[in-house]
Amino acid sequence: MPMTQRKIRVLVAKPGLDGHDRGAKTVASALRDHGMEVIYTGLHQAPEAIAEIAAQEDVDVVGLSILSGAHMALFPRVRAELAKRGMGHVLLTGGGIIPQDDMAALEAQGYTKLFGPGTPTEAIAKWITAAMEERLKNQGAQ
Amino acid sequence: MAAAETLAARIERGDRTALARMISWAENGDARFAGELAALWPRVGRAWRVGVTGPPGTGKSTLVNELARVERSRERTVGICAVDPSSPFTGGALLGDRIRMDDRTLDPGVFIRSMASRGSHGGLARAAASACDALDAFGFATILLETVGVGQAEYDVLDAADTVVVVLCPGAGDGIQAMKAGLLEVADVLVVNKSDLPGAERLQNDLLEAVHVRFTKRAWAVPVVAASAGTSKGTEDVLEAVSQHRAHVESSGLEAVRRRKRIEQVRHSVSEQLSERLWGPQGLRSRVEVELARGHSPHAIAAALLAEVTMGISKLSEARR
Ligand code: B12
Ligand SMILES: Nc1nc2c(ncn2[C@@H]2O[C@H](COP(=O)(O)OP(=O)(O)O)[C@@H](O)[C@H]2O)c(=O)[nH]1
Ligand SMILES: [Mg+2]
């Protein structure tokens, strides 16, 4: 393994008071197994904290895991906090219990793709890899 | 997006996003890193770098968090670099150290960077020392460098840190002899963490004895400090031992010590990269295969290759003169 290879760095975060962490941990390990460097925040993170961690770690992807029903509020708050720190460029994605209509609404607002219960983790990893390849091709090294 | 201002200039102004990007450049072997660091070099060397190493699960991350907490209460800023292992199979990594440092996330006087070892075998990542240089240039007073959980032969931290703190705890393997002998050699400060658990006192006595036997002739007497990072006990004592070690090094010639460490860093970095060039995908492997098929002995092939490499090096140094 070349030591200085460009790796996809991902932050998997649990915002708010939601205590369901199985999905976040499952997704984090799956992404690791697909060759990504994954930072998991642990539970109960404020949007400011998530954005601050993303900035310090210079991640490419921020994935929110939300099973509490607060997704319509949390996604925009995290995005705003990211933008404040010059991290508006990260690929923001996520999953959890998000009703179809909400998912469509969020995706229409530009929150890339969101994944619901039962999604094979393989599909999530493949989607992130493809999205990042596309971005790196367009931007070159940054 | 054309960035008008260099990362170095942004770092001088205290821009944390620029610091983060600079560390990424170091990690990814981006050629621009060297130029930025050169611009910042006069600012490097002000921080005290504390390496925190030891076997997995002894409480290194918890202790780093505690050290940062106490340093902050003394109004000293803290940069942290924490390394976790990459999987040798997939190249991926779960970077979990900062979960234990959660309370520090929103403190503007603290910056935490997680790093994957990316195939480096010395207990750090190849870019760890560079990350410390960047944190140092940014202006953090104390830098805490956590290694991957090490067994015995991972000593890169020795050259990357001014003070090496080795963290042990009761129950992590019986006896300190064989397995931890090497770790004792690199320690400037020994911490018996989890001193709230049974067996701590015994471990501390064993360590005191081991230190006494080994190091009688050295100028620095390695202290053995009991702590319980999990319950916020003994952290001040660890910091006190670190600052005593700092005073010792400073009184015996800091510049010379640091230069020796820098030489080792350069040596390791060159050997590692040379070996990657020689034996990586574009390397010599297929030539060796051909020569073997022609009936040459491994010994003869090695001698011929070595002669070529040596000739290349001497040509280079002639050109320099
Ligand atoms: C297990 C479980 C629990 C466990 C959680 C254990 C744990 N440590 O995680 C316990 C028993 C503690 C629990 C408690 C509660 N639960 Co519960 N729980 C579930 C249950 C049955 C399964 C969740 C699960 O672990 N799934 C397995 C994982 C792998 O799937 P997943 O999280 O969905 O993740 C997948 C995708 O969503 C996506 N994904 C998830 N995260 C991410 C992140 C990224 C970056 C990406 C890309 C993708 C992604 O990919 C994953 C793989 O496919 C669900 C029902 C259900 N079928 O989903 C209810 C459910 C989530 N719980 C629910 C509720 C209401 C609660 C409680 C409030 C109940 C109560 N009244 O006490 C408490 C609250 C706890 C708290 N503090 O938040 C509701 C939520 C309703 C809502 N949001 O509208 C659900 C939907 C049940 C229901 N039908 O009512 N729960
Ligand atoms: N009993 C006890 N447990 C501790 C102490 N410090 C850390 N731990 C626990 O030890 C485990 C490993 O800690 P961590 O800091 O991640 O260790 P690391 O792998 O060396 O970085 C965690 O479960 C901690 O909560 C302590 O002082 N006492
Ligand atoms: Mg750790």
XYZ file of C-alpha atoms and ligand atoms in Angstrom:
583
model
C 0.000 0.000 0.000
C 1.582 3.305 -1.015
C 1.675 5.368 2.167
C 0.906 8.667 0.561
C -2.064 7.561 -1.482
C -5.047 9.904 -1.490
C -7.650 8.327 0.798
C -11.317 9.135 1.142
C -11.771 10.556 4.652
C -15.273 10.279 6.104
C -16.881 11.617 9.262
C -19.841 9.544 10.469
C -21.784 11.632 12.951
C -24.759 11.253 15.286
C -26.367 14.646 15.784
C -28.879 15.519 18.476
C -30.362 13.405 21.230
C -30.772 10.257 19.159
C -29.293 7.193 20.901
C -29.535 4.707 18.015
C -25.941 4.033 17.089
C -26.045 0.599 15.480
C -26.552 1.961 11.980
C -23.807 4.566 12.331
C -21.338 1.970 13.588
C -22.322 -0.516 10.886
C -21.860 2.066 8.166
C -18.560 3.284 9.668
C -17.069 -0.232 9.685
C -18.351 -0.955 6.197
C -16.712 2.179 4.809
C -13.480 1.249 6.595
C -13.672 -2.161 4.927
C -13.958 -0.388 1.590
C -10.622 1.339 2.156
C -11.829 4.646 3.593
C -10.478 6.416 6.679
C -13.458 6.843 8.949
C -13.889 8.994 12.023
C -16.927 8.285 14.176
C -18.029 11.037 16.538
C -19.924 9.048 19.120
C -23.435 9.998 20.240
C -25.114 13.315 20.947
C -23.159 15.758 18.839
C -24.171 19.361 18.310
C -24.125 20.555 14.689
C -21.308 23.001 15.562
C -19.224 20.132 16.968
C -19.802 17.996 13.881
C -18.711 20.818 11.604
C -15.709 21.615 13.782
C -14.553 17.985 13.709
C -15.062 17.879 9.938
C -12.882 20.984 9.597
C -10.065 19.765 11.870
C -10.019 16.401 10.159
C -10.345 17.887 6.661
C -12.774 15.143 5.687
C -14.185 14.708 2.193
C -17.518 13.306 3.345
C -19.820 13.979 6.294
C -22.477 11.319 6.891
C -25.247 11.974 9.399
C -27.109 9.100 11.015
C -30.515 10.252 12.238
C -33.222 7.936 13.582
C -34.912 10.469 15.843
C -37.130 12.211 13.318
C -35.210 15.495 13.558
C -33.604 15.208 10.127
C -35.423 18.163 8.516
C -33.891 20.492 11.126
C -30.499 18.844 11.538
C -29.341 18.564 7.940
C -29.623 22.318 7.251
C -28.018 23.204 10.596
C -25.014 20.996 9.967
C -24.665 22.363 6.471
C -24.737 25.955 7.749
C -22.092 25.191 10.368
C -19.901 23.533 7.749
C -20.168 26.579 5.489
C -19.159 28.876 8.372
C -15.881 26.963 8.621
C -15.069 26.971 4.942
C -16.208 23.354 4.638
C -19.163 23.915 2.317
C -17.536 21.676 -0.269
C -17.856 18.387 1.670
C -20.098 15.667 0.357
C -22.978 15.663 2.839
C -24.932 12.435 3.008
C -26.567 10.244 5.626
C -29.283 7.833 6.565
C -31.598 6.518 9.235
C -35.353 6.709 9.642
C -36.266 9.303 7.042
C -39.707 9.066 5.382
C -39.731 8.958 1.569
C -41.229 12.456 1.188
C -38.654 14.013 3.487
C -35.887 12.174 1.723
C -37.056 13.524 -1.613
C -37.375 17.020 -0.168
C -33.873 16.956 1.310
C -32.367 15.538 -1.851
C -34.106 18.274 -3.815
C -32.393 20.798 -1.503
C -29.067 19.342 -2.555
C -28.278 16.910 0.241
C -26.977 14.399 -2.279
C -28.258 10.951 -1.495
C -29.731 9.589 1.720
C -30.071 5.920 2.664
C -32.863 4.248 4.606
C -33.136 1.039 6.653
C -32.153 -2.141 4.870
C -29.782 -0.503 2.402
C -26.863 -2.889 1.864
C -23.735 -1.156 3.150
C -21.993 -2.256 -0.031
C -24.293 0.067 -1.981
C -23.481 2.991 0.337
C -19.719 2.435 -0.002
C -19.972 2.144 -3.772
C -22.035 5.294 -4.037
C -19.571 7.326 -1.922
C -16.582 5.972 -3.827
C -18.156 6.854 -7.165
C -19.223 10.320 -6.002
C -15.730 11.059 -4.701
C -14.044 9.794 -7.854
C -16.268 12.101 -9.843
C -15.389 15.069 -7.614
C -11.661 14.431 -7.601
C -11.701 14.117 -11.373
C -13.452 17.468 -11.692
C -11.435 19.394 -9.111
C -8.033 17.802 -9.372
C -5.949 17.701 -6.219
C -6.884 20.201 -3.539
C -11.278 28.189 -6.819
C -8.065 30.192 -7.006
C -6.762 30.704 -3.484
C -4.970 34.034 -3.495
C -3.429 33.540 -0.086
C -0.997 30.713 0.682
C -1.757 28.173 3.375
C 1.304 29.404 5.270
C -0.084 32.943 5.382
C -3.498 31.682 6.465
C -1.901 29.572 9.188
C -0.011 32.592 10.470
C -3.360 34.341 10.852
C -4.731 31.407 12.811
C -6.935 29.867 10.114
C -7.735 26.353 11.345
C -9.121 25.115 8.040
C -5.778 26.001 6.430
C -3.954 24.062 9.151
C -6.181 21.053 8.473
C -5.493 21.247 4.751
C -1.767 21.566 5.324
C -1.822 18.325 7.332
C -3.756 16.631 4.524
C -1.070 17.685 2.077
C 1.534 16.071 4.324
C -0.535 12.899 4.529
C -1.092 12.675 0.811
C 2.518 13.357 -0.096
C 1.445 16.550 -1.864
C 4.541 18.334 -3.177
C 3.160 21.722 -2.049
C 3.595 20.797 1.615
C 7.359 21.353 1.595
C 7.038 24.905 0.256
C 4.427 25.889 2.826
C 6.445 24.392 5.659
C 9.576 26.188 4.472
C 7.683 29.477 4.696
C 6.593 28.594 8.224
C 9.883 27.093 9.378
C 10.986 30.052 11.557
C 7.831 29.497 13.616
C 8.562 25.794 14.182
C 10.289 24.666 17.377
C 8.409 26.659 19.976
C 6.065 23.893 21.072
C 6.924 21.102 23.478
C 6.073 17.776 21.841
C 4.891 15.004 24.097
C 4.616 11.521 22.620
C 2.102 9.225 24.291
C 2.642 5.560 23.541
C 1.966 2.118 25.019
C 0.009 -1.077 24.374
C -3.575 -0.910 23.060
C -6.262 -0.056 25.594
C -4.041 1.244 28.373
C -5.814 4.610 28.267
C -3.591 6.690 25.991
C -6.459 8.629 24.401
C -8.151 9.141 27.744
C -4.900 10.445 29.183
C -4.291 12.724 26.204
C -7.723 14.218 26.782
C -6.895 14.730 30.456
C -3.515 16.296 29.703
C -5.217 18.672 27.291
C -7.854 19.549 29.887
C -5.280 20.483 32.504
C -3.071 22.362 30.041
C -6.105 24.402 29.000
C -6.944 25.190 32.605
C -3.457 26.728 32.693
C -4.266 28.687 29.546
C -1.850 26.755 27.393
C -3.066 25.820 23.914
C -2.873 22.204 22.754
C -2.464 20.548 19.363
C -3.184 16.829 19.217
C -2.286 14.261 16.587
C -3.626 10.753 17.230
C -2.637 7.802 15.074
C -4.642 4.599 14.601
C -3.675 1.603 12.469
C -4.723 1.171 8.850
C -5.931 -2.253 7.820
C -3.153 -3.928 5.852
C -5.798 -5.651 3.735
C -8.172 -2.881 2.713
C -6.086 0.193 3.535
C -9.081 1.558 5.435
C -9.085 2.681 9.066
C -11.438 3.492 11.915
C -10.014 6.497 13.700
C -11.524 6.275 17.171
C -9.163 8.182 19.452
C -11.027 11.450 19.390
C -14.205 9.906 20.802
C -12.352 10.049 24.145
C -11.490 13.692 23.540
C -15.051 14.773 22.939
C -15.061 17.481 25.626
C -12.289 19.332 23.787
C -14.030 19.605 20.394
C -15.378 23.132 20.667
C -12.427 24.609 22.545
C -10.748 27.121 20.215
C -7.446 26.505 22.035
C -7.403 22.845 21.002
C -7.000 21.220 17.602
C -7.307 17.454 17.181
C -6.266 15.540 14.105
C -6.759 11.791 13.657
C -4.393 10.001 11.374
C -4.185 6.494 9.915
C -0.808 4.749 9.952
C -1.061 3.973 6.206
C 1.353 1.071 6.272
C 3.992 2.741 8.402
C 5.366 0.208 10.901
C 6.924 2.444 13.512
C 3.779 3.171 15.533
C 3.116 6.487 13.806
C 2.044 7.604 10.358
C 4.704 8.821 8.006
C 3.132 12.284 8.088
C 2.846 12.470 11.889
C 6.049 14.429 12.407
C 5.052 16.803 9.617
C 1.643 17.261 11.211
C 3.406 18.180 14.457
C 5.508 20.713 12.560
C 2.325 22.266 11.178
C 0.695 22.343 14.640
C 3.885 23.859 16.031
C 3.940 26.553 13.331
C 0.318 27.345 14.078
C 1.391 28.228 17.602
C 0.138 25.530 19.961
C 2.160 25.536 23.174
C 1.917 21.813 23.780
C 1.631 19.088 21.181
C 0.363 15.663 22.182
C 1.168 12.852 19.783
C -0.634 9.566 20.420
C 0.794 6.483 18.709
C -1.093 3.377 17.650
C -1.213 0.734 20.378
C 2.284 -0.642 20.310
C 3.873 -3.901 21.434
C 7.607 -3.638 21.361
C 9.331 -2.538 18.190
C 7.567 0.643 17.215
C 9.823 3.508 18.142
C 9.191 6.299 15.669
C 7.766 8.390 18.486
C 11.218 8.585 20.011
C 12.375 10.851 17.203
C 9.129 12.763 16.814
C 8.671 13.821 20.446
C 10.666 15.836 22.977
C 9.296 13.795 25.869
C 8.012 10.233 25.466
C 5.339 9.144 27.925
C 4.756 5.385 28.004
C 1.339 4.431 29.346
C 0.858 1.014 30.932
C -1.948 -0.354 33.053
C -2.509 -3.328 35.342
C -3.769 -6.479 33.722
C -2.467 -5.743 30.233
C -0.355 -8.874 30.020
C 1.532 -10.371 32.923
C 4.994 -9.227 33.749
C 6.727 -6.383 32.081
C 9.835 -8.256 31.086
C 9.906 -9.461 27.525
C 7.053 -7.582 25.943
C 7.652 -4.186 27.383
C 11.424 -4.176 27.662
C 11.667 -2.158 24.454
C 8.992 0.253 25.588
C 10.889 0.921 28.796
C 13.896 1.904 26.724
C 12.034 4.709 24.951
C 10.263 6.078 28.036
C 11.154 9.439 29.511
C 8.143 9.167 31.802
C 6.324 5.961 32.750
C 2.656 6.181 33.640
C 0.775 3.458 35.453
C -2.727 4.360 34.331
C -5.942 2.826 35.711
C -4.446 3.001 39.174
C -8.047 2.691 40.360
C -7.832 -0.992 39.370
C -6.273 -3.817 41.398
C -2.696 -4.654 40.505
C -1.622 -1.063 39.914
C 0.622 -0.888 42.920
C 2.345 -4.118 41.992
C 2.919 -2.879 38.428
C 4.306 0.356 39.766
C 6.755 -1.500 42.003
C 7.810 -3.773 39.152
C 8.428 -0.767 36.945
C 10.378 1.085 39.606
C 12.583 -1.940 39.977
C 13.033 -2.374 36.229
C 13.875 1.291 35.806
C 16.316 1.133 38.665
C 18.100 -1.907 37.241
C 18.330 -0.574 33.722
C 18.981 3.059 33.960
C 21.271 3.614 36.914
C 23.917 5.169 34.721
C 21.702 7.614 32.868
C 21.458 11.281 33.703
C 17.667 11.280 33.616
C 15.959 9.064 36.182
C 12.732 7.897 34.535
C 9.891 8.632 36.959
C 7.022 6.183 37.412
C 3.788 8.091 37.872
C 0.473 6.621 38.995
C -2.617 8.045 37.314
C -6.229 7.286 36.657
C -7.123 9.208 33.559
C -10.598 7.709 33.573
C -11.349 9.391 36.891
C -9.203 12.516 36.325
C -6.588 11.570 38.902
C -2.847 12.044 38.658
C -2.875 14.103 35.470
C -1.079 16.995 37.157
C 1.607 14.568 38.323
C 2.128 13.359 34.762
C 2.458 16.944 33.549
C 4.845 17.711 36.386
C 7.059 14.783 35.323
C 6.933 16.022 31.736
C 7.984 19.511 32.724
C 10.824 18.149 34.842
C 11.999 16.152 31.852
C 11.727 19.267 29.746
C 13.891 21.186 32.214
C 16.406 18.354 32.149
C 16.623 18.316 28.353
C 16.806 22.094 28.159
C 19.627 22.232 30.655
C 21.576 19.562 28.806
C 21.324 21.185 25.379
C 17.955 21.136 23.667
C 19.269 22.112 20.247
C 21.672 19.189 20.038
C 19.030 16.725 21.191
C 16.498 17.992 18.687
C 19.036 17.952 15.881
C 19.837 14.308 16.642
C 16.157 13.494 16.464
C 15.756 15.386 13.206
C 18.610 13.413 11.683
C 16.877 10.181 12.638
C 13.614 11.459 11.183
C 15.269 12.243 7.885
C 17.061 8.921 7.910
C 13.840 6.967 8.481
C 11.894 8.945 5.979
C 14.525 8.478 3.282
C 14.941 4.753 3.947
C 11.222 4.207 3.928
C 10.652 6.085 0.704
C 13.695 4.588 -0.936
C 12.484 1.118 -0.125
C 9.037 1.980 -1.488
C 10.592 3.286 -4.730
C 12.849 0.288 -5.098
C 10.246 -2.343 -4.314
C 6.948 -0.645 -5.127
C 4.897 -1.222 -8.299
C 7.461 0.395 -10.642
C 10.348 -1.237 -8.790
C 13.018 -3.855 -9.186
C 11.006 -6.971 -8.433
C 10.516 -8.030 -12.039
C 14.186 -7.479 -12.829
C 15.178 -9.721 -9.952
C 12.807 -12.329 -11.303
C 14.431 -12.178 -14.732
C 17.940 -12.429 -13.299
C 16.939 -15.394 -11.179
C 15.500 -17.112 -14.251
C 18.822 -16.551 -15.977
C 20.416 -18.592 -13.232
C 22.095 -15.847 -11.184
C 22.280 -16.325 -7.447
C 20.316 -14.037 -5.118
C 23.611 -12.984 -3.619
C 25.066 -11.907 -6.963
C 21.868 -10.073 -7.932
C 21.793 -8.211 -4.629
C 25.441 -7.194 -5.018
C 24.877 -5.920 -8.560
C 21.772 -3.930 -7.600
C 23.502 -2.455 -4.587
C 26.424 -1.368 -6.744
C 24.025 0.398 -9.125
C 22.165 2.161 -6.343
C 25.406 3.233 -4.677
C 26.727 4.557 -7.974
C 23.550 6.572 -8.430
C 23.989 8.085 -4.978
C 27.632 9.038 -5.484
C 26.832 10.626 -8.866
C 24.170 12.657 -7.110
C 26.516 13.916 -4.440
C 29.154 14.775 -7.066
C 26.589 16.856 -8.902
C 25.858 18.648 -5.625
C 29.475 19.676 -5.132
C -32.676 -1.237 17.680
C -33.631 -0.105 17.926
C -33.546 0.537 19.152
C -32.463 0.221 20.162
C -31.187 0.987 19.757
C -29.899 0.254 20.061
C -28.728 0.985 19.508
N -27.709 1.124 20.309
O -28.690 1.426 18.380
C -33.118 0.771 21.456
C -33.917 -0.330 22.099
C -32.157 1.347 22.498
C -34.087 1.800 20.897
C -34.612 2.811 21.633
C -35.550 3.718 21.154
N -36.151 3.693 19.943
Co -35.597 2.514 18.523
N -35.412 1.281 17.166
C -34.603 0.275 16.953
C -34.948 -0.424 15.632
C -35.766 -1.656 15.950
C -33.770 -0.861 14.773
C -32.696 0.224 14.544
C -31.435 -0.431 14.088
O -30.475 -0.588 14.866
N -31.358 -0.870 12.824
C -30.208 -1.530 12.249
C -29.329 -0.478 11.542
C -28.163 -1.164 10.865
O -30.113 0.155 10.579
P -30.249 1.755 10.432
O -29.837 2.448 11.656
O -31.540 2.082 9.828
O -29.093 2.057 9.351
C -29.225 1.767 7.984
C -29.762 2.916 7.162
O -30.690 3.702 7.858
C -28.554 3.681 6.738
N -27.905 4.603 7.649
C -28.027 4.796 8.972
N -27.147 5.681 9.428
C -26.408 6.097 8.374
C -25.364 6.995 8.275
C -24.771 7.217 7.039
C -23.618 8.137 6.951
C -25.259 6.561 5.884
C -24.634 6.823 4.575
C -26.311 5.655 5.991
C -26.882 5.418 7.221
O -27.670 2.625 6.481
C -27.822 1.594 7.463
C -27.583 0.277 6.792
O -28.601 -0.019 5.909
C -35.771 0.679 14.904
C -36.825 0.195 13.940
C -36.260 -0.073 12.596
N -36.677 -1.167 12.021
O -35.460 0.683 12.059
C -36.385 1.427 16.083
C -36.726 2.913 15.934
C -35.589 3.623 15.215
N -36.777 3.357 17.315
C -37.711 4.226 17.517
C -37.986 4.823 18.785
C -39.214 5.734 18.829
C -37.176 4.570 19.891
C -37.375 5.142 21.298
C -37.726 6.631 21.347
C -38.433 4.270 21.938
C -38.948 4.741 23.268
N -40.116 5.313 23.233
O -38.262 4.553 24.266
C -36.033 4.855 21.988
C -35.099 6.085 21.896
C -33.670 5.783 22.172
C -32.788 7.009 22.055
N -32.088 7.369 23.103
O -32.736 7.641 21.039
C -38.486 4.539 16.253
C -38.109 5.914 15.657
C -39.315 6.614 15.101
C -39.030 7.849 14.302
N -37.805 8.295 14.156
O -39.926 8.406 13.785
C -38.154 3.318 15.376
C -38.152 3.609 13.871
C -39.190 2.230 15.724
C -40.595 2.610 15.240
N -41.003 2.051 14.138
O -41.252 3.361 15.877
N -34.347 1.556 19.603
N -10.636 1.826 35.088
C -10.068 2.714 34.262
N -10.343 2.651 32.949
C -9.757 3.545 32.132
C -8.889 4.552 32.621
N -8.444 5.285 31.571
C -9.024 4.757 30.471
N -9.820 3.714 30.805
C -10.632 2.890 29.891
O -9.772 2.081 29.100
C -10.328 1.881 27.813
C -9.327 2.251 26.735
O -9.065 3.638 26.795
P -8.385 4.434 25.622
O -8.086 5.783 26.122
O -9.193 4.331 24.387
O -7.051 3.574 25.430
P -5.964 3.601 24.245
O -6.295 2.496 23.322
O -4.670 3.362 24.936
O -6.026 4.948 23.601
C -11.587 2.712 27.762
O -12.672 1.881 28.002
C -11.392 3.711 28.877
O -12.604 4.165 29.407
C -8.645 4.609 34.029
O -7.907 5.442 34.539
N -9.258 3.656 34.799
Mg -6.276 5.546 21.576
